Amino acid sequence: DTEVTQTPKHLVMGMTNKKSLKCEQHMGHRAMYWYKQKAKKPPELMFVYSYEKLSINESVPSRFSPECPNSSLLNLHLHALQPEDSALYLCASSLQGFSGRETEAFFGQGTRLTVV
Amino acid sequence: AQSVAQPEDQVNVAEGNPLTVKCTYSVSGNPYLFWYVQYPNRGLQFLLKYITGDNLVKGSYGFEAEFNKSQTSFHLKKPSALVSDSALYFCAVRPRNSGGYQKVTFGTGTKLQVIP
């Protein structure tokens, strides 16, 4: 299984709603990532979890709250979002590379989020 | 700080002709370099990577890239373009000592249009 699965594929939410994005992988990867991507732009790193611990938070607003319940799952909790938060949210995972063992990141198909 | 430049927003090539998508990078020390492809409303798919060794790297779908240390470039190439290669291509770089997980920097992307 070389897939990263994201649900839902599409999400429309109001500015007062609370919703969650989910991501799952069964490749034994111990690094998991959330990216935000605007149309025709490169992905922007939001969060990195390494061995289920938050390793990087790229100054993301607190209305985005990540959670890593176990080594296979990654959630992104959303609350009080703004219309400018509308974007494609990508989850990715990679093997925790040490001593030169480097692998590429595997990306999910993304969740297309629209905030109204 | 690391950076990646993809100087062309769009590359147009006739089907059957060779294609080149350019990438230059700036990073301390020796880099890890990656190419990803993104089809509309999809996540990123890994194409190829340079870790060490042979400067010519072969990847998926007939793509290859050449690592040129003196020119700090990692251009993506394919001998004969297919219409199905039309997509958005991202070059990415990360330094070798970034702690195992992939804190990569993506280029701005190049849209490849293969004309039938």
Short mmCIF file of C-alpha atoms in Angstrom, two decimals:
data_model
loop_
_atom_site.label_atom_id
_atom_site.label_comp_id
_atom_site.label_asym_id
_atom_site.label_seq_id
_atom_site.Cartn_x
_atom_site.Cartn_y
_atom_site.Cartn_z
CA ASP A 1 0.00 0.00 0.00
CA THR A 2 1.70 3.18 -1.18
CA GLU A 3 -1.22 5.52 -0.73
CA VAL A 4 -1.98 8.48 1.42
CA THR A 5 -5.73 8.78 1.81
CA GLN A 6 -7.41 12.07 2.63
CA THR A 7 -11.04 12.66 3.54
CA PRO A 8 -13.16 14.43 2.63
CA LYS A 9 -12.21 15.31 -0.95
CA HIS A 10 -14.30 18.47 -0.85
CA LEU A 11 -15.50 20.55 2.09
CA VAL A 12 -17.57 23.71 2.26
CA MET A 13 -17.82 25.33 5.66
CA GLY A 14 -19.05 28.53 7.18
CA MET A 15 -16.84 30.83 9.17
CA THR A 16 -18.39 29.69 12.45
CA ASN A 17 -18.18 25.97 11.77
CA LYS A 18 -15.82 23.39 13.22
CA LYS A 19 -14.65 20.66 10.90
CA SER A 20 -11.76 18.22 10.62
CA LEU A 21 -9.64 16.94 7.76
CA LYS A 22 -8.33 13.41 8.01
CA CYS A 23 -5.28 11.70 6.57
CA GLU A 24 -4.20 8.08 6.76
CA GLN A 25 -1.19 6.11 5.57
CA HIS A 26 -0.10 2.52 6.14
CA MET A 27 3.43 2.66 4.74
CA GLY A 28 5.12 2.77 8.13
CA HIS A 29 6.17 6.37 7.57
CA ARG A 30 6.94 8.23 10.77
CA ALA A 31 6.98 11.76 9.32
CA MET A 32 3.67 13.32 8.32
CA TYR A 33 2.94 16.75 6.94
CA TRP A 34 0.15 19.22 6.27
CA TYR A 35 0.52 21.60 3.36
CA LYS A 36 -1.72 24.39 2.09
CA GLN A 37 -1.81 25.08 -1.63
CA LYS A 38 -3.43 27.99 -3.41
CA ALA A 39 -4.28 27.74 -7.09
CA LYS A 40 -1.22 27.58 -9.36
CA LYS A 41 1.12 28.09 -6.39
CA PRO A 42 3.56 25.70 -4.71
CA PRO A 43 2.50 23.89 -1.54
CA GLU A 44 3.25 25.78 1.67
CA LEU A 45 4.31 23.73 4.65
CA MET A 46 2.05 24.14 7.69
CA PHE A 47 2.97 21.38 10.13
CA VAL A 48 5.35 18.44 10.42
CA TYR A 49 4.89 15.53 12.80
CA SER A 50 7.85 13.31 13.46
CA TYR A 51 7.21 10.15 15.46
CA GLU A 52 3.79 11.52 16.41
CA LYS A 53 5.30 14.67 17.89
CA LEU A 54 4.81 18.10 16.41
CA SER A 55 8.21 19.08 15.04
CA ILE A 56 7.43 22.08 12.89
CA ASN A 57 4.70 24.69 13.09
CA GLU A 58 5.24 27.26 10.40
CA SER A 59 3.56 30.11 12.27
CA VAL A 60 0.14 28.85 11.31
CA PRO A 61 -2.86 30.68 12.87
CA SER A 62 -4.43 28.92 15.83
CA ARG A 63 -7.67 28.40 13.93
CA PHE A 64 -5.77 25.43 12.43
CA SER A 65 -5.04 22.73 14.99
CA PRO A 66 -3.18 19.56 14.01
CA GLU A 67 -3.39 16.24 15.77
CA CYS A 68 -1.51 12.97 15.28
CA PRO A 69 -3.40 10.25 17.20
CA ASN A 70 -1.05 7.48 16.06
CA SER A 71 1.63 6.75 13.51
CA SER A 72 -0.90 6.17 10.70
CA LEU A 73 -3.31 9.04 11.24
CA LEU A 74 -3.10 12.78 10.95
CA ASN A 75 -5.94 15.23 11.52
CA LEU A 76 -6.32 18.93 10.92
CA HIS A 77 -9.02 20.56 13.03
CA LEU A 78 -10.54 23.73 11.61
CA HIS A 79 -12.41 26.40 13.54
CA ALA A 80 -13.50 29.93 12.71
CA LEU A 81 -11.80 29.98 9.37
CA GLN A 82 -11.70 32.94 7.02
CA PRO A 83 -12.55 32.98 3.30
CA GLU A 84 -8.84 33.44 2.52
CA ASP A 85 -8.23 30.02 4.06
CA SER A 86 -9.97 28.45 1.07
CA ALA A 87 -7.36 26.25 -0.62
CA LEU A 88 -6.30 22.69 -1.36
CA TYR A 89 -5.00 21.07 1.82
CA LEU A 90 -2.49 18.32 1.19
CA CYS A 91 -1.31 15.64 3.54
CA ALA A 92 1.98 13.87 2.92
CA SER A 93 4.17 11.30 4.60
CA SER A 94 7.77 10.17 4.28
CA LEU A 95 10.12 7.67 5.75
CA GLN A 96 12.02 9.18 8.65
CA GLY A 97 15.36 9.39 6.94
CA PHE A 98 18.60 9.09 8.84
CA SER A 99 22.12 8.21 7.76
CA GLY A 100 21.39 8.95 4.16
CA ARG A 101 18.20 6.95 3.92
CA GLU A 102 16.11 9.49 2.16
CA THR A 103 12.84 9.00 0.44
CA GLU A 104 10.43 11.20 -1.31
CA ALA A 105 7.21 12.38 0.23
CA PHE A 106 3.99 10.64 -0.72
CA PHE A 107 1.06 13.02 -1.10
CA GLY A 108 -2.64 12.47 -0.75
CA GLN A 109 -5.09 13.83 -3.31
CA GLY A 110 -5.98 16.70 -1.06
CA THR A 111 -9.10 18.24 0.42
CA ARG A 112 -10.53 21.16 -1.53
CA LEU A 113 -11.72 23.52 1.22
CA THR A 114 -14.06 26.41 0.57
CA VAL A 115 -14.88 28.81 3.40
CA VAL A 116 -18.06 30.82 2.89
CA ALA B 1 18.23 29.70 3.66
CA GLN B 2 17.39 27.40 0.78
CA SER B 3 15.57 28.40 -2.37
CA VAL B 4 14.48 26.98 -5.69
CA ALA B 5 13.93 28.87 -8.93
CA GLN B 6 11.85 27.67 -11.83
CA PRO B 7 12.34 30.49 -14.30
CA GLU B 8 9.56 29.52 -16.70
CA ASP B 9 5.92 29.79 -15.67
CA GLN B 10 4.92 27.77 -18.72
CA VAL B 11 6.67 25.58 -21.27
CA ASN B 12 4.98 24.64 -24.53
CA VAL B 13 6.27 21.73 -26.58
CA ALA B 14 4.93 19.77 -29.52
CA GLU B 15 4.05 16.14 -28.97
CA GLY B 16 7.01 13.92 -29.82
CA ASN B 17 9.58 16.65 -29.28
CA PRO B 18 12.04 16.64 -26.40
CA LEU B 19 11.12 18.71 -23.38
CA THR B 20 13.12 20.49 -20.68
CA VAL B 21 11.79 22.08 -17.51
CA LYS B 22 14.41 24.17 -15.76
CA CYS B 23 15.29 24.30 -12.07
CA THR B 24 18.10 26.00 -10.19
CA TYR B 25 18.62 25.90 -6.46
CA SER B 26 20.46 27.52 -3.61
CA VAL B 27 21.23 25.57 -0.44
CA SER B 28 24.06 25.19 2.03
CA GLY B 29 26.09 22.09 1.35
CA ASN B 30 25.00 19.28 -0.91
CA PRO B 31 21.29 19.10 -1.59
CA TYR B 32 18.64 16.49 -1.94
CA LEU B 33 16.64 17.37 -5.06
CA PHE B 34 13.23 16.21 -6.17
CA TRP B 35 10.78 16.62 -9.03
CA TYR B 36 7.04 16.25 -8.52
CA VAL B 37 4.15 16.47 -10.98
CA GLN B 38 0.65 17.66 -10.20
CA TYR B 39 -2.40 17.05 -12.33
CA PRO B 40 -5.48 19.29 -11.89
CA ASN B 41 -7.18 18.92 -8.51
CA ARG B 42 -4.78 16.19 -7.46
CA GLY B 43 -1.94 15.86 -5.00
CA LEU B 44 1.70 15.85 -5.99
CA GLN B 45 3.20 12.72 -7.48
CA PHE B 46 6.87 11.93 -7.11
CA LEU B 47 8.85 11.68 -10.37
CA LEU B 48 12.50 11.36 -9.40
CA LYS B 49 15.14 12.40 -6.91
CA TYR B 50 18.85 13.05 -6.64
CA ILE B 51 20.44 11.84 -3.43
CA THR B 52 23.99 10.95 -4.34
CA GLY B 53 25.98 9.18 -7.02
CA ASP B 54 25.29 9.39 -10.75
CA ASN B 55 24.40 12.90 -11.82
CA LEU B 56 21.85 11.61 -14.34
CA VAL B 57 18.76 10.40 -12.56
CA LYS B 58 16.04 8.40 -14.26
CA GLY B 59 12.50 8.47 -12.97
CA SER B 60 8.91 7.60 -13.67
CA TYR B 61 7.14 7.91 -17.05
CA GLY B 62 10.40 8.28 -19.01
CA PHE B 63 11.53 11.44 -17.24
CA GLU B 64 15.12 12.09 -16.26
CA ALA B 65 17.05 14.93 -14.66
CA GLU B 66 20.67 15.93 -14.53
CA PHE B 67 22.28 17.25 -11.38
CA ASN B 68 24.86 19.91 -12.22
CA LYS B 69 26.68 21.03 -9.11
CA SER B 70 28.70 23.80 -10.75
CA GLN B 71 25.58 25.38 -12.23
CA THR B 72 23.40 24.46 -9.23
CA SER B 73 20.79 23.12 -11.61
CA PHE B 74 18.53 20.10 -11.77
CA HIS B 75 16.66 20.34 -15.08
CA LEU B 76 13.91 17.85 -15.88
CA LYS B 77 13.99 16.27 -19.33
CA LYS B 78 12.15 13.80 -21.49
CA PRO B 79 13.20 12.70 -24.98
CA SER B 80 9.70 12.59 -26.47
CA ALA B 81 6.77 14.50 -24.93
CA LEU B 82 3.28 13.05 -24.67
CA VAL B 83 0.03 15.02 -24.45
CA SER B 84 -0.59 13.23 -21.16
CA ASP B 85 2.57 14.87 -19.74
CA SER B 86 0.70 18.18 -19.64
CA ALA B 87 0.63 19.13 -15.96
CA LEU B 88 2.23 21.36 -13.34
CA TYR B 89 5.79 20.42 -12.40
CA PHE B 90 7.51 21.33 -9.14
CA CYS B 91 11.19 21.16 -8.33
CA ALA B 92 12.04 20.82 -4.63
CA VAL B 93 15.20 20.97 -2.53
CA ARG B 94 16.19 20.23 1.01
CA PRO B 95 19.57 20.30 2.74
CA ARG B 96 21.14 17.09 3.93
CA ASN B 97 21.11 17.96 7.61
CA SER B 98 17.49 18.92 8.16
CA GLY B 99 16.83 16.28 10.76
CA GLY B 100 15.37 13.39 8.86
CA TYR B 101 11.99 14.68 7.93
CA GLN B 102 11.56 16.60 4.75
CA LYS B 103 11.53 20.31 5.28
CA VAL B 104 11.62 20.86 1.58
CA THR B 105 11.37 24.08 -0.34
CA PHE B 106 9.32 23.94 -3.52
CA GLY B 107 9.83 26.01 -6.63
CA THR B 108 6.98 28.09 -7.97
CA GLY B 109 6.03 25.46 -10.51
CA THR B 110 6.14 25.23 -14.30
CA LYS B 111 3.07 24.44 -16.33
CA LEU B 112 3.94 22.08 -19.14
CA GLN B 113 1.65 22.16 -22.14
CA VAL B 114 2.20 19.46 -24.77
CA ILE B 115 0.54 20.37 -28.04
CA PRO B 116 -0.86 17.55 -30.18
#
